[in-house]
Each structure stands twice: as C-alpha cells, then as structure tokens.
Coordinates of C-alpha atoms in Angstrom, one line a residue:
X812 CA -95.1 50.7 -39.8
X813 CA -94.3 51.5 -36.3
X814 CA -91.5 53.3 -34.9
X815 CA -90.7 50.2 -33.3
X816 CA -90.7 47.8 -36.2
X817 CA -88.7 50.2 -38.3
X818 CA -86.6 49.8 -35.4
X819 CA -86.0 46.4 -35.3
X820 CA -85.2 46.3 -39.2
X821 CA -82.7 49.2 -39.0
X822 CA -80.8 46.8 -36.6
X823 CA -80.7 44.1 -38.8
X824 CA -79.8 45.7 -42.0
X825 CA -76.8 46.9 -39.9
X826 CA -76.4 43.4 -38.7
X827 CA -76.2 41.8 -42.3
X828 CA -74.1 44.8 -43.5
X829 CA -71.3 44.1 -40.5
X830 CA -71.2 40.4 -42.4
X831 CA -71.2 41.6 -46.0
X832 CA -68.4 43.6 -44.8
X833 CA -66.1 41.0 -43.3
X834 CA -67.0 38.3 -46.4
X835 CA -66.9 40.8 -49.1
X836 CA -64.4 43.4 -48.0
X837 CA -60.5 43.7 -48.1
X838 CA -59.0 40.7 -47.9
X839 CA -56.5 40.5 -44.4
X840 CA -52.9 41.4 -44.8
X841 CA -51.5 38.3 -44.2
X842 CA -49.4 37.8 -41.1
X843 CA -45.4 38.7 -40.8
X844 CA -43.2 37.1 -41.7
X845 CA -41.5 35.6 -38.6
X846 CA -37.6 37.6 -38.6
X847 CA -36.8 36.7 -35.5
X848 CA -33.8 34.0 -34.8
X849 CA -34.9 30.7 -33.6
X850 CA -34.4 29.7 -29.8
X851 CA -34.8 33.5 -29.1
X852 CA -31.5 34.1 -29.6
X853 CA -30.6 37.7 -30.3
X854 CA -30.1 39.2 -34.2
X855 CA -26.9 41.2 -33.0
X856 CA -23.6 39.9 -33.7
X857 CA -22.4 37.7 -31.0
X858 CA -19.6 38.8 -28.7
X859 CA -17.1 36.6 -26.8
X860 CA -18.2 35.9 -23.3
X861 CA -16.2 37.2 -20.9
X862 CA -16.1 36.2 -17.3
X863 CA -17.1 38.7 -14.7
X864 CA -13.9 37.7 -12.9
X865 CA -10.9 36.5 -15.3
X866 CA -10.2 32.8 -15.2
X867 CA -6.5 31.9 -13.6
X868 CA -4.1 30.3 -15.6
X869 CA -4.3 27.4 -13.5
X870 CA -8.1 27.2 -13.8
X871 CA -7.5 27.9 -17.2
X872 CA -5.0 24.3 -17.1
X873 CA -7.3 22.0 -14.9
X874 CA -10.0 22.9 -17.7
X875 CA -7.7 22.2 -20.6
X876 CA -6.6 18.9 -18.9
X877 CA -10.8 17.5 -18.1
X878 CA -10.9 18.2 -22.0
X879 CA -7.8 16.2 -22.7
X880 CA -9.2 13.5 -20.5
X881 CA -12.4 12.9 -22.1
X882 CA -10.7 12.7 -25.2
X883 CA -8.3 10.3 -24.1
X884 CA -11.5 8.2 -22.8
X885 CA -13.0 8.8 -26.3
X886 CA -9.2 7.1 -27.8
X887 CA -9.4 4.5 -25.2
X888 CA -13.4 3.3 -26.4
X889 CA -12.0 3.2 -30.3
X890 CA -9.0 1.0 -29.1
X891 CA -6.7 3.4 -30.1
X892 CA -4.2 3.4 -26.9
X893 CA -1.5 4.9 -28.2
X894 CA -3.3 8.4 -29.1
X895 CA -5.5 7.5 -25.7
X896 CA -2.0 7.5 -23.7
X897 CA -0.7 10.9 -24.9
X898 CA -4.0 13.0 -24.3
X899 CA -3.9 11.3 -21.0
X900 CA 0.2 12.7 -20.4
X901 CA -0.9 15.8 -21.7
X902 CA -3.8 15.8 -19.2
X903 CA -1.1 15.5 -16.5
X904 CA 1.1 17.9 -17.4
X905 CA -1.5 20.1 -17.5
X906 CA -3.1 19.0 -13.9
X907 CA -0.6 16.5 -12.1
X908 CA -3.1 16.1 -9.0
X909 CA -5.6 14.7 -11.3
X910 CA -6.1 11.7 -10.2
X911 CA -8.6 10.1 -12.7
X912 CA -6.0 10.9 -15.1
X913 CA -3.6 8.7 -13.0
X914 CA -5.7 5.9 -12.7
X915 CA -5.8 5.8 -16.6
X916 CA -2.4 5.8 -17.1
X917 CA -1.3 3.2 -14.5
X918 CA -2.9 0.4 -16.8
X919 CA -2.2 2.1 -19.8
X920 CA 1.5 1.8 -19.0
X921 CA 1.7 -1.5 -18.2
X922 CA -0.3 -2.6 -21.1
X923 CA 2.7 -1.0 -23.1
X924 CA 5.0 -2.5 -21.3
X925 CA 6.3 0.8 -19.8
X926 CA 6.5 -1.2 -16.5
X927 CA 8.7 2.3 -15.1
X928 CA 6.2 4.5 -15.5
X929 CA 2.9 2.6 -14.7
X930 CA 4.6 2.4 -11.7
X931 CA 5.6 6.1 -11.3
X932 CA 2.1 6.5 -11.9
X933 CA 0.8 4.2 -9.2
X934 CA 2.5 5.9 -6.7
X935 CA 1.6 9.4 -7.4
X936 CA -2.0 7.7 -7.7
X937 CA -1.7 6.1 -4.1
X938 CA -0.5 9.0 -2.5
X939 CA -3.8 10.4 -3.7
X940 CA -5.6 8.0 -3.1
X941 CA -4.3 6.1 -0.2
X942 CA -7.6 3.5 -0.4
X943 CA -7.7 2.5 -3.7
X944 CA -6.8 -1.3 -2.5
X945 CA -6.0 -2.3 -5.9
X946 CA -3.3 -0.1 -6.9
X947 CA -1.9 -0.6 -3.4
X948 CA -1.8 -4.7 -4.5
X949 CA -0.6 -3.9 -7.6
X950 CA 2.5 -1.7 -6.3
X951 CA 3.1 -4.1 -3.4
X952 CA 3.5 -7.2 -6.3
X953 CA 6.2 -4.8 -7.9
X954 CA 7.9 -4.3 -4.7
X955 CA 7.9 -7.8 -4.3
X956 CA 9.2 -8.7 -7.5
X957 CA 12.1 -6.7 -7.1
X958 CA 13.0 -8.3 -4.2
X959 CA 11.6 -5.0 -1.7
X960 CA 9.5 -6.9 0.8
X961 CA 9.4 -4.3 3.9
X962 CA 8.3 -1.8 1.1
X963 CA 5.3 -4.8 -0.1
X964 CA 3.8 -5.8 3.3
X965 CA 4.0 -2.0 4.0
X966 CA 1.5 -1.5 1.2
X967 CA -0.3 -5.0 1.6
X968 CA -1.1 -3.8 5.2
X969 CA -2.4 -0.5 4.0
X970 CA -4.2 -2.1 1.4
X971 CA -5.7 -5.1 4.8
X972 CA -7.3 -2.1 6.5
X973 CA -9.8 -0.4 3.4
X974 CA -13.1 -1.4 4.6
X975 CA -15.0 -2.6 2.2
X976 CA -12.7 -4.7 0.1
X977 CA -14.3 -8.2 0.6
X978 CA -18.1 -6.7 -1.1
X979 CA -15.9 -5.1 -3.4
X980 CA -13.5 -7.9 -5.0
X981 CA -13.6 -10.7 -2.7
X982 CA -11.1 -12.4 -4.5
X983 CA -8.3 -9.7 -3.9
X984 CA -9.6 -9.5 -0.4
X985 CA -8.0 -13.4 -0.1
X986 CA -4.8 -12.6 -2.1
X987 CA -4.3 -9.2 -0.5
X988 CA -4.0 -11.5 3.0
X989 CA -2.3 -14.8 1.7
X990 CA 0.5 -12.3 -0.1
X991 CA 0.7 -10.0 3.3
X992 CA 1.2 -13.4 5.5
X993 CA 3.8 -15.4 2.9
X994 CA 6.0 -11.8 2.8
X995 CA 5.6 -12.0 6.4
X996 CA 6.9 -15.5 6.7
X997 CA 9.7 -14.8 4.3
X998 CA 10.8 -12.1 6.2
X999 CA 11.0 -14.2 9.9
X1000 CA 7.8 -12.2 11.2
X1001 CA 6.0 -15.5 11.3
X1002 CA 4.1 -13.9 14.4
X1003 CA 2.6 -10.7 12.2
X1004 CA 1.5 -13.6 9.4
X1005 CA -1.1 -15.3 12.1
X1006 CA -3.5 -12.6 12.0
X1007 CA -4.5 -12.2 8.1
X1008 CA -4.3 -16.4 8.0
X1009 CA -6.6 -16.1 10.8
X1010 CA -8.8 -13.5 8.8
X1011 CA -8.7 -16.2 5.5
X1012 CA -9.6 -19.0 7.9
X1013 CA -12.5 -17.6 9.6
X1014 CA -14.0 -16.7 6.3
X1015 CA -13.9 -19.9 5.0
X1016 CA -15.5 -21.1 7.7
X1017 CA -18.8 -18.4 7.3
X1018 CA -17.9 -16.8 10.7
X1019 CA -17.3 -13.5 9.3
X1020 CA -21.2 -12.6 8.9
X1021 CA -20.7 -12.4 4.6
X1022 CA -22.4 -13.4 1.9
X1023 CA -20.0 -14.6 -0.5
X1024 CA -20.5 -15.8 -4.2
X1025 CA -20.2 -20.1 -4.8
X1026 CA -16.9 -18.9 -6.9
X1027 CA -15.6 -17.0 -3.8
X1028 CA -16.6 -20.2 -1.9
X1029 CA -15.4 -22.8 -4.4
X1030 CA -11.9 -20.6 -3.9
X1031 CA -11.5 -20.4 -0.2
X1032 CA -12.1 -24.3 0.0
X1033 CA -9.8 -24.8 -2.7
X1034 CA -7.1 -22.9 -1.1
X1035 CA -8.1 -24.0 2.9
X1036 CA -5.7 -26.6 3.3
X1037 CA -2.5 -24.1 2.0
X1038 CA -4.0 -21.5 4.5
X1039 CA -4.3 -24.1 7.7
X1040 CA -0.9 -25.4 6.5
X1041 CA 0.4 -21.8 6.7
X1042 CA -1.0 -20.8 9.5
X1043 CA -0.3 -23.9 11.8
X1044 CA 3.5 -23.3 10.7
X1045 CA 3.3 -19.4 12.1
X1046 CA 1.8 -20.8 15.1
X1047 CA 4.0 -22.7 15.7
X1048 CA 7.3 -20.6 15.5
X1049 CA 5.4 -18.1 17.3
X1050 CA 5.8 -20.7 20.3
X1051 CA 2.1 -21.9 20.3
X1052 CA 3.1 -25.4 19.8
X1053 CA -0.5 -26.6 21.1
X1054 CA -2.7 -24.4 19.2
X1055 CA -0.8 -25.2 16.4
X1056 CA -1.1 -28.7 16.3
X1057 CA -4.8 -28.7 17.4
X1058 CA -5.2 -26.8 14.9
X1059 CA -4.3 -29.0 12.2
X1060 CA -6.0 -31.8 13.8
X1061 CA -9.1 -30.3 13.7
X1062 CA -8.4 -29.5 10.0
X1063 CA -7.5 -33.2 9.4
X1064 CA -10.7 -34.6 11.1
X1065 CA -13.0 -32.3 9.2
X1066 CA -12.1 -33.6 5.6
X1067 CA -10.5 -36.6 4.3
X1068 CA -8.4 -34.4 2.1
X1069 CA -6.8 -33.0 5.2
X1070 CA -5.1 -36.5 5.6
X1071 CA -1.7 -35.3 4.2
X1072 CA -1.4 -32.7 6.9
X1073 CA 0.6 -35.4 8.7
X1074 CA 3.4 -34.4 6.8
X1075 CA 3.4 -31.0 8.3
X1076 CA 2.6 -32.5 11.7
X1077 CA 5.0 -34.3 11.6
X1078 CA 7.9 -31.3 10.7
X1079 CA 6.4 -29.1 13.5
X1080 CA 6.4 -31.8 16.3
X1081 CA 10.2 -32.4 15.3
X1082 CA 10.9 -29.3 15.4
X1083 CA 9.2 -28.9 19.2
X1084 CA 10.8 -31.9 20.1
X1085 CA 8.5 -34.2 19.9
X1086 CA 9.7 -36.9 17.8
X1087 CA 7.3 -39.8 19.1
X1088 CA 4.3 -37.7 17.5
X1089 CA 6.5 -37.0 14.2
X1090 CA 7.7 -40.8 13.7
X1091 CA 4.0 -41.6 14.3
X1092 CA 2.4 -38.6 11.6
X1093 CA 5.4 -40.0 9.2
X1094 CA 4.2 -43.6 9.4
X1095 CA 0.6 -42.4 8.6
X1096 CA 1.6 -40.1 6.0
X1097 CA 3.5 -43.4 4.1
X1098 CA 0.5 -45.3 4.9
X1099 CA -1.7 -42.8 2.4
X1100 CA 0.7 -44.2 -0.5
X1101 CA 2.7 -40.8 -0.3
X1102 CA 6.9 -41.1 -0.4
X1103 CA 9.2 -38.4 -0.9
X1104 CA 12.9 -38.1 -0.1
X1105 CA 12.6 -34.9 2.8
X1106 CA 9.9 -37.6 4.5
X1107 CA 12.4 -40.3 4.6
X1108 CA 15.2 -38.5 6.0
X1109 CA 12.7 -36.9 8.5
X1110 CA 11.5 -40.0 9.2
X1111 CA 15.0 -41.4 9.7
X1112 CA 15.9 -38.3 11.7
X1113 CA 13.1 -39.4 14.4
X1114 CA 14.3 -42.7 14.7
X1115 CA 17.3 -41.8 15.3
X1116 CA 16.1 -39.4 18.0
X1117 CA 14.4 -42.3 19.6
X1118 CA 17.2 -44.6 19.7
X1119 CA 15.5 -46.6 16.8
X1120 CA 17.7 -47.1 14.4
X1121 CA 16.9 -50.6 14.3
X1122 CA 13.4 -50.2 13.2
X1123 CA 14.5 -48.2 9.8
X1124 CA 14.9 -50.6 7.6
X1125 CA 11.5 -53.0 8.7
X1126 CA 9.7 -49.5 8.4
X1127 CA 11.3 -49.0 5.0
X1128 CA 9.9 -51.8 3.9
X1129 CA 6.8 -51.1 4.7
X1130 CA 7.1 -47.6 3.1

C-alpha cells in the first residue's frame, strides 16, 4: 500500500472515530436551569425609590388629589355619586386650582340639590376658566333667578364673546343671546338688546357663513317671529321708529305666519304717535279672527286719538 493510501485511510478512521465519539460518548449536561427573575428584574431585595430631589409637600398634594380624581371618575362610571362626590372634595382640598376637579363637582352638586355649593363651585371654576361658555350660562340663570340681572348679562356677555360656541352647541349659542337681550330689556337697556337679536336674526337667515344642523334650523325658525318681535320692540325705544317698523313688515311679507305681527305694529306706532297706522294694524289683526281685551282698548285708545269715537261701536261689530 502506498504512503499515500495509508494516508487517506488514517484520515478517515479519524473521521469515523470524531462521530463514534459524539453518538456514543457522554451524554451533554443538560442546560441550566434558568435562576434569573423574569423581566430582568434584579434577584436583590427591592429598595424604595427615592427621588434624586425630594418631592414638596405640595407636589406631594397635587399628586394625591389626580389620584382622588380618577377614583372619583371610577365612582361616577358605577353610578355611585355619593362616594364619586367626596373623592372629588377631597381632590379639592387637596388641590383647590384643579380645575377638572371643579368641573365635576359643579354638576354633581346640583344633581344633589346642593344648589349653594354647585354654585360656589361654578364660580371658582369660571374664574379659572373664564371661557367655559356653559358654566358662564349656567351661573348667569342663577343670577337671574335670584333676581341679580346686572350680575347675569355681565356673565351672558362674557359667555357672547367665546369664539367658537355656535360649532360647539349651537343651541346654547341662541339661548346665550335671547337670555342676554330679554335681561337687557328688563333692565331698560333696550338699546344693548339690538345687537345679540341682531346676531339671532342674521343666523336664521344663513348670512352668518354656518353650517347648521336641520334641528338648529327647525329651532331658529320656530323661534324667528319671538326674536323679530323682540327686536322690532328694542328698535323702536332706541328711537329707530322706521327701521323698526320696516323691519317687521318685511318679517310679515315673508311668511303668512308673520300676519299677527300687526298686533305689535300696531303697539309701536301708538307709542310713536302714529295712531292712523295702529287703528289700521288693529283692524287687520281682528280681521285674522284674533280678539283679546289689551287689543280692544288699544284699539279704542286710537280712535279716540283720531277723534273717532263714533266709529267704535260699528268696528266692534265687526270685531
């Protein structure tokens, strides 16, 4: 045999002898067991954390009261308001600036019939939060009710200059204006009420460049007449005699409901003076089937101011 063959098997014997080894030899140690915790975190005892810099008392309290307040919202979801309303007091004593805190309780309050402090609540939350449009409506209407108007349209026109508020709740955009102008009018500053009637009016009519729902629509047209009505008055005692009554005029002509404004017509051109036009609007208001006791004496009234007396009773008749 040659060197070189003898060669050749010597390598193979070795080759065959490397796998006789692995299959037949000591089986592997099989592999740790893993001792390590889980999520890598470390096997030593755990020690408080403590803050580079210590946290202030009042840190400490603003932290405490976001607990409470989540908790409170937690109370609130499983209807139990009673629990819900103390973790949100607790909140506040904890953090009296915080205003989501506020905003909880206002409702809260009220839905307990702790009319006092939803109030108390409303305020602090407005001084906050002077643009939150519907906590200023909702103090003004308090104001109101307790016979505090200055205080009301105060709030109403705070609540008139948030932009935003007709996309937001077109609804309250309307009754934040038609409250502002009827506290106006009740308080003899019939010229201030002209320009949120003004507002109502031209968004009924589309000029004010918004999309509004068919509800919101269905609601101004409901209301247009009251609003014209309103406004035509204000007018009026603001000395714009003409505008006023071309105003309503144009109303009447545009809908056969408008018909009845004669009535009110009628009370403003006496008023001016003109008792020709308000015998006339009274005869055409009769004439619709409509008879009340303040038309008949009005309606006397201008008669009288005509040197007509005579003609009552025929008219009467007709009435």
């Amino acid at each position: 045999m040659t060197s070189r063959g003898l060669g050749t098997r010597l390598l193979v014997v070795a080759s065959l002898w490397g796998v006789m080894t692995l299959a037949w030899g000591d089986e592997p140690s099989p592999p740790k067991t893993f001792s390590e915790p889980s999520a890598g975190l470390p096997s030593d005892p755990l020690e408080p954390f403590v803050p580079a810099m210590p946290i202030e008392d009042a840190e400490k309290a603003k932290i405490e009261a976001k607990k409470l307040f989540v908790l409170g919202v937690s109370q609130l979801d499983q209807r139990n308001v009673l629990a819900a309303k103390k973790s949100f007091e607790k909140a506040l004593s904890l953090d009296p600036q915080n205003l989501a805190v506020l905003k909880e309780l206002v409702p809260l309050a009220l839905q307990l019939n702790d009319v006092v402090a939803g109030m108390e609540y409303c305020e602090r939350a407005v001084a906050l939060d002077p643009k939150d449009f519907r906590l200023l409506h909702l103090l003004a209407g308090r104001h109101a009710e307790v016979g505090k108007l200055p205080e009301a349209v105060k709030l109403l026109e705070q609540a008139r200059q948030v932009e935003g508020v007709l996309q937001d709740d077109p609804r309250l955009y309307i009754q934040i204006r038609s409250d502002l102008a009827q506290h106006l009018e009740s308080l003899g500053r019939s010229e201030e009420s002209i320009a949120p009637l003004q507002e109502l009016l031209a968004l009924s009519k589309g000029t004010e460049g918004q999309t509004l729902t068919e509800f919101t629509k269905r609601f101004l047209d409901r209301r247009k007449f009251m609003d014209v009505e309103q406004l035509g008055r204000a007018l009026a005692k603001g000395g714009r005699y003409d505008e006023a009554i071309k105003l309503l005029d144009d109303s009447r002509a545009s809908d056969d409901r408008g018909k009845r404004l004669a009535l009110v017509i009628a009370e403003i051109a006496f008023d001016h003076g003109d008792f020709e036009r308000a015998a006339g609007e009274l005869e055409i208001y009769a004439s619709l089937g409509s008879q009340n006791k303040a038309a008949l004496e009005l309606y006397a009234q201008s008669l009288d101011k005509l040197g007509r007396q005579k003609d009552l009773l025929g008219q009467l008749s007709r009435w």
